[in-house]
Amino acid sequence: KKTLMETINPIIITASCLACAVFVGVVGGKIARGDDGYVKYVIPAAPCFLLLILLELFLASLTKRKPQAAQHDWADSWGSMSAGSSQMVVLTFIATTAEKVVAPYFGYNVVWKNFSITQLDADAWSTWVISLVAFDFAFYWAHRFGHTCELFWAGHKVHHSSERYNLTTALRQSWFQGVLTLALPLPFALFIPPRVFFTTSGWNIIYQFWVHTCLVDRLGVFELFLSTPSHHRIHHDRRLHKNYGGILIVWDRLFGTFMDEKESLQHHKYTRGREEIVLFGVQKVVSTWLEPPLQHTSFIEIWQRMCKKWNKGESLLSVLAVPVVGPGYHTTLKRRVIGPPQRESTRIRLKRPLSSFFPARVYFIGQFVETVALAVVIAFFAPSISQGTTAFLTAYYLLVVATVGLQLDRHRLHFFFHSVKCLVALSAVLTHVVPIIVEDAAQYADTKFNTSLNTNTLTSVITLVIAVHNTLGLALQLTKTL
């Protein structure tokens, strides 16, 4: 029987997600709307994501049922959040460059203005519905292609690499997946206004955040047409390639890729008791917390497999099939049921306990905040600050991510990278970057809200926080308690 907390958890999480969606919709329209009318909902959504993760962590602590996958592990959660924020930073840097080099000649607006077949009314509610459904349909096929084509799976599998399944998993994204799908929006420019398309596609991506949880069981009639936590848990099983829908699960039902978690539970007479029937992660675990290897290792493996086949004298067709035939190529349409793993030790194969020293844990949490804050700052201010400052912030962000990854890997280069990171923060970041960002924030507040910020006070507070944080890091390193 379900406990009280197991009964009310879905209600609390669903209601909280709806409240955050309303907040993002209202606030996003005010603070994240560009000159073209497109609202960057991901920016106001970022703090909501953090709040929902903390809520899930709190609810999980009160729940008697604690499957391993649902538990928050500091190292794994950092890996997920750094991957998501890294994708935001990398794509922002690429986007700001592409906006100046490519967009004037072949961007969404160019296709819309010069090649559109018909131009739907941006103020008609039917246009928004068409855009939302059309993008979800395209997302289904792009997502399915990401599992059936090895080259695209090499990018997408980063999202599946966590063996945990909680809200931080939603943030684990690939740098390359975003680059590989940059052309996806262009067909929509033939009939959907830019403001409508980019807004509704943002809704689609944000919706998918809340389905990454073990605390929500079944949602009744909504299971018939929406992608729910139950359906998406099946999608993340390392033995399967099913349930690709973003918002709607009807595409999977129509095209034969749907699998119901309930069928497997009933087949094995298995209840979602202490553990999940689902086995999360990927078949071959990547034994590193360092972001670049996690992101590009699969592409290197594709090249190595192609070279191996070529050296063995296999046919050119066999060699070229390597980047084409992905893990879901032959299995995605097969009817399947899954059972619990034979050995419980296979659930979580990669673990990394942190230092039990309290100041070291505080510093690690500070690096969490620093990573997310940097990503949001870059995404928000990149269009208005110089490209040189954006490049410096991007390089510093990658340095922070590399430093934490080296720490978790217990790598011998961690001492050097961490020292450089702290010294750069205490020098260039404090003297050059902080004043620029604060000044830009003050101008934005004055323009958007007719509000003046006390730049001196804000600069002093940010400077103090950065100075204390990085001084603590150096002290922990010198005393070997990090």
Coordinates of C-alpha atoms in Angstrom, one line a residue:
K1 CA 0.0 0.0 0.0
K2 CA 1.1 3.5 -0.7
T3 CA 2.1 5.7 2.2
L4 CA 0.7 9.2 2.6
M5 CA 3.8 10.8 1.1
E6 CA 3.7 8.5 -1.9
T7 CA 0.1 9.5 -2.5
I8 CA 0.6 13.3 -2.2
N9 CA 4.0 13.5 -3.9
P10 CA 2.6 13.5 -7.4
I11 CA 0.1 16.2 -6.4
I12 CA 2.7 18.4 -4.8
I13 CA 5.2 18.0 -7.7
T14 CA 2.6 18.5 -10.4
A15 CA 1.1 21.6 -8.7
S16 CA 4.6 23.1 -8.1
C17 CA 5.5 22.5 -11.8
L18 CA 2.3 24.2 -12.9
A19 CA 3.0 27.2 -10.5
C20 CA 6.5 27.5 -11.9
A21 CA 5.2 27.3 -15.5
V22 CA 2.9 30.3 -14.7
F23 CA 5.7 32.2 -13.1
V24 CA 8.0 31.5 -16.1
G25 CA 5.3 32.6 -18.5
V26 CA 4.5 35.9 -16.7
V27 CA 8.1 36.8 -15.6
G28 CA 9.6 35.6 -18.9
G29 CA 7.5 37.9 -20.9
K30 CA 8.8 40.8 -18.9
I31 CA 12.5 40.1 -18.4
A32 CA 13.5 37.7 -21.3
R33 CA 11.7 39.1 -24.3
G34 CA 14.0 40.1 -27.2
D35 CA 13.5 42.8 -29.7
D36 CA 12.1 40.3 -32.1
G37 CA 9.3 39.3 -29.6
Y38 CA 10.8 35.9 -28.9
V39 CA 10.9 35.1 -25.2
K40 CA 13.9 33.1 -23.9
Y41 CA 11.9 31.1 -21.3
V42 CA 14.9 29.0 -20.4
I43 CA 16.5 32.0 -18.5
P44 CA 13.6 32.6 -16.0
A45 CA 13.1 28.8 -15.9
A46 CA 16.6 28.1 -14.6
P47 CA 15.9 29.3 -10.9
C48 CA 12.6 27.4 -11.0
F49 CA 14.4 24.2 -12.0
L50 CA 16.7 24.7 -9.0
L51 CA 13.7 25.2 -6.7
L52 CA 11.9 22.1 -8.0
I53 CA 15.1 20.0 -7.6
L54 CA 15.3 21.2 -3.9
L55 CA 11.6 20.4 -3.5
E56 CA 12.1 16.9 -4.9
L57 CA 15.1 16.4 -2.6
F58 CA 13.0 17.4 0.4
L59 CA 10.0 15.2 -0.6
A60 CA 12.3 12.3 -1.1
S61 CA 13.7 12.7 2.4
L62 CA 10.2 12.3 3.8
T63 CA 9.3 9.4 1.6
K64 CA 9.8 5.9 3.0
R65 CA 10.3 4.4 -0.5
K66 CA 13.8 5.4 -1.6
P67 CA 15.0 3.7 -4.8
Q68 CA 18.7 4.1 -5.6
A69 CA 17.9 5.9 -8.9
A70 CA 15.8 8.6 -7.2
Q71 CA 18.4 9.5 -4.6
H72 CA 20.4 12.6 -5.2
D73 CA 24.1 12.0 -5.4
W74 CA 26.3 15.1 -5.3
A75 CA 28.7 14.0 -8.0
D76 CA 26.0 12.7 -10.3
S77 CA 23.8 15.8 -9.8
W78 CA 26.7 18.1 -10.5
G79 CA 27.5 16.0 -13.7
S80 CA 23.9 16.5 -14.8
M81 CA 23.7 20.2 -14.1
S82 CA 27.1 21.0 -15.5
A83 CA 26.2 19.2 -18.7
G84 CA 23.0 21.2 -19.0
S85 CA 24.6 24.6 -18.3
S86 CA 27.5 23.7 -20.5
Q87 CA 25.1 23.1 -23.4
M88 CA 23.6 26.5 -22.7
V89 CA 27.0 28.2 -22.7
V90 CA 28.3 26.5 -25.8
L91 CA 25.1 27.0 -27.8
T92 CA 25.0 30.7 -26.7
F93 CA 28.6 31.2 -27.9
I94 CA 27.8 29.5 -31.2
A95 CA 24.5 31.4 -31.5
T96 CA 26.0 34.8 -31.0
T97 CA 28.6 34.0 -33.7
A98 CA 26.1 32.4 -36.0
E99 CA 23.8 35.4 -35.6
K100 CA 26.4 37.6 -37.2
V101 CA 27.8 35.2 -39.7
V102 CA 25.0 32.8 -40.8
A103 CA 21.7 34.2 -39.7
P104 CA 21.7 37.2 -42.1
Y105 CA 21.8 34.8 -45.0
F106 CA 20.1 31.6 -43.9
G107 CA 18.4 32.1 -40.5
Y108 CA 14.8 31.4 -39.5
N109 CA 13.8 35.0 -40.2
V110 CA 15.4 34.9 -43.7
V111 CA 13.5 31.8 -44.7
W112 CA 10.3 33.2 -43.2
K113 CA 10.5 36.5 -45.0
N114 CA 11.7 35.2 -48.4
F115 CA 10.6 31.6 -48.8
S116 CA 7.5 31.0 -46.7
I117 CA 4.7 29.2 -48.4
T118 CA 2.1 30.9 -46.2
Q119 CA 2.3 33.2 -43.2
L120 CA 0.0 32.2 -40.4
D121 CA -1.4 35.0 -38.2
A122 CA 0.9 35.3 -35.1
D123 CA -2.0 36.6 -33.0
A124 CA -4.4 33.7 -33.8
W125 CA -4.6 31.0 -31.1
S126 CA -4.9 28.3 -33.8
T127 CA -1.4 29.3 -35.0
W128 CA 0.0 28.7 -31.6
V129 CA -1.7 25.3 -31.3
I130 CA -0.5 24.3 -34.8
S131 CA 3.1 25.3 -33.9
L132 CA 3.0 23.4 -30.6
V133 CA 1.7 20.2 -32.2
A134 CA 3.9 20.5 -35.3
F135 CA 7.1 21.0 -33.2
D136 CA 6.2 18.1 -31.0
F137 CA 5.7 15.9 -34.0
A138 CA 9.1 17.0 -35.4
F139 CA 10.7 16.5 -32.0
Y140 CA 9.4 12.9 -31.9
W141 CA 11.1 12.0 -35.1
A142 CA 14.3 13.9 -34.2
H143 CA 14.4 12.2 -30.8
R144 CA 13.7 8.8 -32.4
F145 CA 16.4 9.4 -35.0
G146 CA 18.7 10.2 -32.1
H147 CA 18.3 6.6 -30.9
T148 CA 18.3 4.8 -34.2
C149 CA 21.2 6.7 -35.9
E150 CA 24.6 6.0 -34.1
L151 CA 26.0 9.5 -35.0
F152 CA 23.1 11.3 -33.4
W153 CA 23.0 8.8 -30.5
A154 CA 26.7 9.6 -29.8
G155 CA 25.4 13.1 -28.9
H156 CA 22.1 12.2 -27.3
K157 CA 23.4 9.4 -25.1
V158 CA 25.0 12.0 -22.8
H159 CA 21.4 12.7 -21.6
H160 CA 21.0 9.0 -20.8
S161 CA 24.4 8.5 -19.2
S162 CA 23.2 9.1 -15.6
E163 CA 22.2 6.0 -13.6
R164 CA 20.1 8.2 -11.4
Y165 CA 16.6 9.4 -12.3
N166 CA 15.6 12.6 -10.7
L167 CA 15.0 16.1 -11.8
T168 CA 18.7 16.9 -12.2
T169 CA 18.8 14.2 -14.9
A170 CA 16.6 16.5 -17.1
L171 CA 19.4 19.0 -17.2
R172 CA 22.1 16.5 -18.4
Q173 CA 22.3 17.6 -22.1
S174 CA 24.8 17.2 -24.9
W175 CA 26.8 20.1 -26.5
F176 CA 26.7 18.3 -29.9
Q177 CA 23.1 17.4 -29.9
G178 CA 22.2 21.1 -30.0
V179 CA 24.7 21.7 -32.8
L180 CA 23.5 18.7 -34.8
T181 CA 19.9 19.9 -34.7
L182 CA 20.4 23.6 -35.5
A183 CA 18.7 23.1 -38.9
L184 CA 15.6 21.5 -37.3
P185 CA 13.6 24.8 -37.0
L186 CA 14.1 25.9 -40.7
P187 CA 11.1 23.9 -42.3
F188 CA 8.8 25.6 -39.8
A189 CA 9.8 29.0 -41.2
L190 CA 7.8 28.1 -44.3
F191 CA 4.6 28.8 -42.4
I192 CA 5.0 29.6 -38.7
P193 CA 6.0 33.1 -37.5
P194 CA 9.4 33.2 -35.7
R195 CA 7.9 34.6 -32.4
V196 CA 5.3 31.8 -32.3
F197 CA 7.7 29.0 -33.2
F198 CA 10.5 29.9 -30.8
T199 CA 8.1 30.4 -27.9
T200 CA 6.2 27.2 -28.4
S201 CA 9.4 25.1 -28.9
G202 CA 10.7 26.6 -25.6
W203 CA 7.5 25.4 -23.9
N204 CA 8.1 21.9 -25.3
I205 CA 11.6 21.7 -23.9
I206 CA 10.6 23.1 -20.5
Y207 CA 7.7 20.7 -20.2
Q208 CA 10.1 17.7 -20.5
F209 CA 11.9 18.8 -17.2
W210 CA 9.2 17.5 -14.8
V211 CA 8.9 13.9 -16.3
H212 CA 12.4 13.0 -14.9
T213 CA 11.3 11.8 -11.5
C214 CA 10.6 8.6 -9.7
L215 CA 8.3 10.3 -7.1
V216 CA 5.3 10.5 -9.5
D217 CA 3.6 7.2 -10.3
R218 CA 0.6 7.0 -12.7
L219 CA -1.5 10.0 -13.7
G220 CA -4.7 8.3 -14.8
V221 CA -6.3 9.4 -18.0
F222 CA -3.4 11.7 -18.8
E223 CA -1.3 8.6 -19.5
L224 CA -3.2 8.1 -22.7
F225 CA -2.0 11.2 -24.5
L226 CA 0.7 13.0 -22.5
S227 CA 4.3 12.0 -22.0
T228 CA 4.4 11.4 -18.2
P229 CA 7.1 10.4 -15.7
S230 CA 5.9 6.8 -16.0
H231 CA 6.4 6.8 -19.8
H232 CA 9.7 8.6 -19.7
R233 CA 11.1 6.2 -17.1
I234 CA 10.7 3.5 -19.7
H235 CA 12.5 5.8 -22.3
H236 CA 15.5 6.0 -19.9
D237 CA 15.9 2.2 -19.5
R238 CA 19.3 1.2 -20.8
R239 CA 17.9 -1.9 -22.4
L240 CA 15.2 -0.1 -24.4
H241 CA 14.6 2.6 -27.0
K242 CA 11.0 3.6 -26.7
N243 CA 8.6 6.5 -25.9
Y244 CA 10.2 9.4 -27.7
G245 CA 7.3 12.0 -27.4
G246 CA 8.1 15.4 -25.9
I247 CA 4.7 16.6 -24.7
L248 CA 2.4 14.1 -26.5
I249 CA 2.8 10.3 -26.2
V250 CA 0.3 9.8 -29.1
W251 CA 3.1 9.8 -31.7
D252 CA 4.6 6.7 -30.0
R253 CA 1.2 5.0 -30.0
L254 CA 0.6 5.8 -33.6
F255 CA 4.1 4.8 -34.9
G256 CA 4.7 1.7 -32.9
T257 CA 7.3 2.9 -30.4
F258 CA 5.2 3.0 -27.3
M259 CA 5.8 0.8 -24.3
D260 CA 3.8 1.0 -21.0
E261 CA 5.6 0.7 -17.7
K262 CA 2.4 -0.9 -16.3
E263 CA 2.6 -3.9 -18.7
S264 CA 6.1 -4.9 -17.4
L265 CA 5.1 -4.4 -13.8
Q266 CA 2.0 -6.6 -14.3
H267 CA 3.9 -9.2 -16.4
H268 CA 6.5 -9.8 -13.6
K269 CA 4.0 -9.2 -10.8
Y270 CA 6.5 -6.5 -9.7
T271 CA 5.4 -3.5 -7.6
R272 CA 7.3 -0.2 -7.5
G273 CA 8.4 -1.0 -4.0
R274 CA 11.9 -0.3 -2.8
E275 CA 13.4 -0.3 -6.3
E276 CA 12.3 0.5 -9.8
I277 CA 11.8 -2.1 -12.5
V278 CA 13.6 0.2 -14.9
L279 CA 17.4 0.0 -15.2
F280 CA 18.7 3.6 -15.9
G281 CA 21.8 4.7 -17.8
V282 CA 23.6 3.4 -20.9
Q283 CA 25.0 0.0 -21.6
K284 CA 28.7 1.1 -21.4
V285 CA 29.3 3.4 -18.5
V286 CA 31.7 6.4 -19.1
S287 CA 34.0 6.3 -16.0
T288 CA 34.7 10.0 -15.8
W289 CA 33.1 13.1 -14.4
L290 CA 35.2 15.3 -16.7
E291 CA 32.8 17.1 -19.1
P292 CA 34.7 17.0 -22.4
P293 CA 35.4 13.3 -22.4
L294 CA 31.8 12.6 -21.4
Q295 CA 30.6 14.7 -24.4
H296 CA 32.9 13.5 -27.2
T297 CA 34.0 9.9 -26.2
S298 CA 31.2 8.3 -28.2
F299 CA 32.3 10.2 -31.4
I300 CA 35.8 8.9 -31.0
E301 CA 34.5 5.4 -30.5
I302 CA 32.6 5.6 -33.8
W303 CA 35.7 6.6 -35.6
Q304 CA 37.7 3.8 -34.0
R305 CA 35.1 1.2 -34.9
M306 CA 35.1 2.5 -38.5
C307 CA 38.9 2.2 -38.7
K308 CA 38.8 -1.2 -37.2
K309 CA 36.4 -2.5 -39.8
W310 CA 38.4 -0.9 -42.6
N311 CA 41.7 -2.4 -41.3
K312 CA 40.0 -5.8 -41.2
G313 CA 39.2 -5.5 -44.9
E314 CA 35.4 -5.3 -44.4
S315 CA 33.3 -3.7 -47.2
L316 CA 32.8 0.0 -47.5
L317 CA 29.1 -0.5 -46.9
S318 CA 29.9 -2.1 -43.5
V319 CA 32.3 0.7 -42.6
L320 CA 29.7 3.4 -43.5
A321 CA 27.0 1.6 -41.6
V322 CA 28.8 2.3 -38.3
P323 CA 27.7 5.9 -37.9
V324 CA 24.2 5.1 -39.3
V325 CA 22.9 2.1 -37.5
G326 CA 22.3 3.0 -33.8
P327 CA 21.3 0.9 -30.8
G328 CA 17.6 1.4 -31.4
Y329 CA 17.7 0.8 -35.2
H330 CA 16.6 -2.9 -35.0
T331 CA 14.7 -2.8 -31.6
T332 CA 12.6 0.4 -31.5
L333 CA 9.6 -1.2 -33.2
K334 CA 9.8 -4.6 -31.3
R335 CA 7.2 -5.3 -28.6
R336 CA 9.1 -5.7 -25.3
V337 CA 8.6 -6.2 -21.6
I338 CA 11.3 -5.6 -19.1
G339 CA 12.1 -7.2 -15.7
P340 CA 14.1 -6.1 -12.7
P341 CA 17.9 -6.6 -13.0
Q342 CA 19.3 -10.0 -11.9
R343 CA 22.0 -8.3 -9.8
E344 CA 21.2 -5.1 -7.8
S345 CA 24.8 -4.0 -8.1
T346 CA 24.2 -3.2 -11.7
R347 CA 21.8 -0.4 -10.9
I348 CA 24.5 2.1 -9.9
R349 CA 27.9 1.3 -11.4
L350 CA 29.7 4.7 -11.0
K351 CA 30.0 6.2 -7.6
R352 CA 32.1 9.0 -6.2
P353 CA 31.8 9.9 -2.5
L354 CA 32.8 13.5 -1.5
S355 CA 34.8 14.7 1.4
S356 CA 33.0 14.5 4.7
F357 CA 34.8 17.7 5.8
F358 CA 32.0 20.3 6.2
P359 CA 33.8 23.4 4.6
A360 CA 34.8 21.2 1.6
R361 CA 31.1 20.3 1.1
V362 CA 30.1 24.0 1.4
Y363 CA 32.7 24.8 -1.2
F364 CA 31.4 22.1 -3.5
I365 CA 27.9 23.5 -3.2
G366 CA 29.4 26.9 -4.0
Q367 CA 30.8 25.4 -7.2
F368 CA 27.3 24.2 -8.1
V369 CA 26.0 27.7 -7.7
E370 CA 28.9 29.2 -9.6
T371 CA 28.4 26.9 -12.5
V372 CA 24.7 27.6 -12.9
A373 CA 25.1 31.4 -12.3
L374 CA 27.8 31.7 -14.9
A375 CA 25.7 29.8 -17.5
V376 CA 22.7 32.1 -16.8
V377 CA 24.9 35.2 -17.0
I378 CA 26.4 34.2 -20.3
A379 CA 23.0 33.2 -21.8
F380 CA 21.4 36.4 -20.6
F381 CA 24.1 39.0 -21.3
A382 CA 25.9 37.6 -24.3
P383 CA 23.8 39.6 -26.8
S384 CA 24.6 42.9 -25.1
I385 CA 28.3 42.6 -24.0
S386 CA 31.3 42.5 -26.2
Q387 CA 32.3 39.2 -28.0
G388 CA 35.6 39.3 -26.2
T389 CA 34.0 39.4 -22.8
T390 CA 31.6 36.6 -23.8
A391 CA 34.6 34.5 -25.0
F392 CA 36.4 35.1 -21.7
L393 CA 33.4 34.2 -19.6
T394 CA 32.9 31.0 -21.7
A395 CA 36.6 30.1 -21.3
Y396 CA 36.4 30.7 -17.5
Y397 CA 33.1 28.7 -17.3
L398 CA 34.8 25.7 -19.0
L399 CA 37.7 26.1 -16.6
V400 CA 35.4 25.8 -13.7
V401 CA 33.7 22.7 -15.1
A402 CA 37.0 21.1 -15.9
T403 CA 38.3 21.8 -12.4
V404 CA 35.4 20.1 -10.7
G405 CA 35.5 17.2 -13.1
L406 CA 39.2 16.7 -12.4
Q407 CA 38.5 16.8 -8.6
L408 CA 35.8 14.1 -8.9
D409 CA 38.1 12.0 -11.1
R410 CA 40.9 12.4 -8.5
H411 CA 43.1 13.5 -11.3
R412 CA 46.7 14.6 -10.7
L413 CA 46.1 17.8 -12.8
H414 CA 43.4 19.0 -10.4
F415 CA 45.8 20.9 -8.2
F416 CA 47.1 23.0 -11.2
F417 CA 43.7 23.7 -12.8
H418 CA 42.0 24.5 -9.5
S419 CA 44.8 27.0 -8.6
V420 CA 44.5 28.7 -12.0
K421 CA 40.7 28.9 -11.7
C422 CA 40.8 30.5 -8.2
L423 CA 43.5 33.0 -9.2
V424 CA 41.7 34.0 -12.4
A425 CA 38.5 34.5 -10.4
L426 CA 40.3 36.6 -7.8
S427 CA 42.0 38.8 -10.5
A428 CA 40.4 39.1 -14.0
V429 CA 36.8 38.2 -13.0
L430 CA 36.7 40.6 -10.1
T431 CA 38.4 43.5 -11.9
H432 CA 37.1 43.1 -15.4
V433 CA 34.0 41.0 -15.7
V434 CA 32.0 41.9 -12.6
P435 CA 31.9 45.7 -13.3
I436 CA 30.8 45.0 -16.9
I437 CA 28.0 42.6 -16.0
V438 CA 26.7 44.9 -13.1
E439 CA 26.7 47.9 -15.4
D440 CA 24.8 46.0 -18.1
A441 CA 22.3 44.7 -15.5
A442 CA 21.8 48.3 -14.3
Q443 CA 21.1 49.5 -17.9
Y444 CA 18.7 46.6 -18.5
A445 CA 16.8 47.3 -15.2
D446 CA 16.5 50.9 -16.1
T447 CA 15.3 50.2 -19.7
K448 CA 12.9 47.3 -18.9
F449 CA 11.5 48.2 -15.4
N450 CA 12.5 51.9 -15.1
T451 CA 14.4 50.9 -11.9
S452 CA 17.8 52.1 -10.9
L453 CA 20.2 49.6 -9.3
N454 CA 22.9 50.7 -6.8
T455 CA 25.8 49.4 -8.9
N456 CA 28.4 50.1 -6.1
T457 CA 26.5 48.0 -3.6
L458 CA 25.8 45.2 -6.1
T459 CA 29.4 45.1 -7.2
S460 CA 30.6 45.0 -3.6
V461 CA 28.3 42.1 -2.7
I462 CA 29.3 40.0 -5.8
T463 CA 32.9 40.8 -5.2
L464 CA 32.8 39.7 -1.6
V465 CA 31.0 36.4 -2.5
I466 CA 33.5 35.5 -5.2
A467 CA 36.5 36.5 -3.0
V468 CA 35.3 34.4 -0.1
H469 CA 34.4 31.4 -2.2
N470 CA 37.7 31.3 -4.1
T471 CA 39.8 32.1 -1.0
L472 CA 38.1 29.1 0.7
G473 CA 39.0 26.9 -2.3
L474 CA 42.6 27.9 -2.1
A475 CA 42.7 27.3 1.7
L476 CA 41.1 23.8 1.3
Q477 CA 43.6 23.0 -1.4
L478 CA 46.6 24.1 0.5
T479 CA 45.5 22.1 3.6
K480 CA 44.7 19.1 1.4
T481 CA 41.1 18.9 2.7
L482 CA 39.4 19.6 -0.6

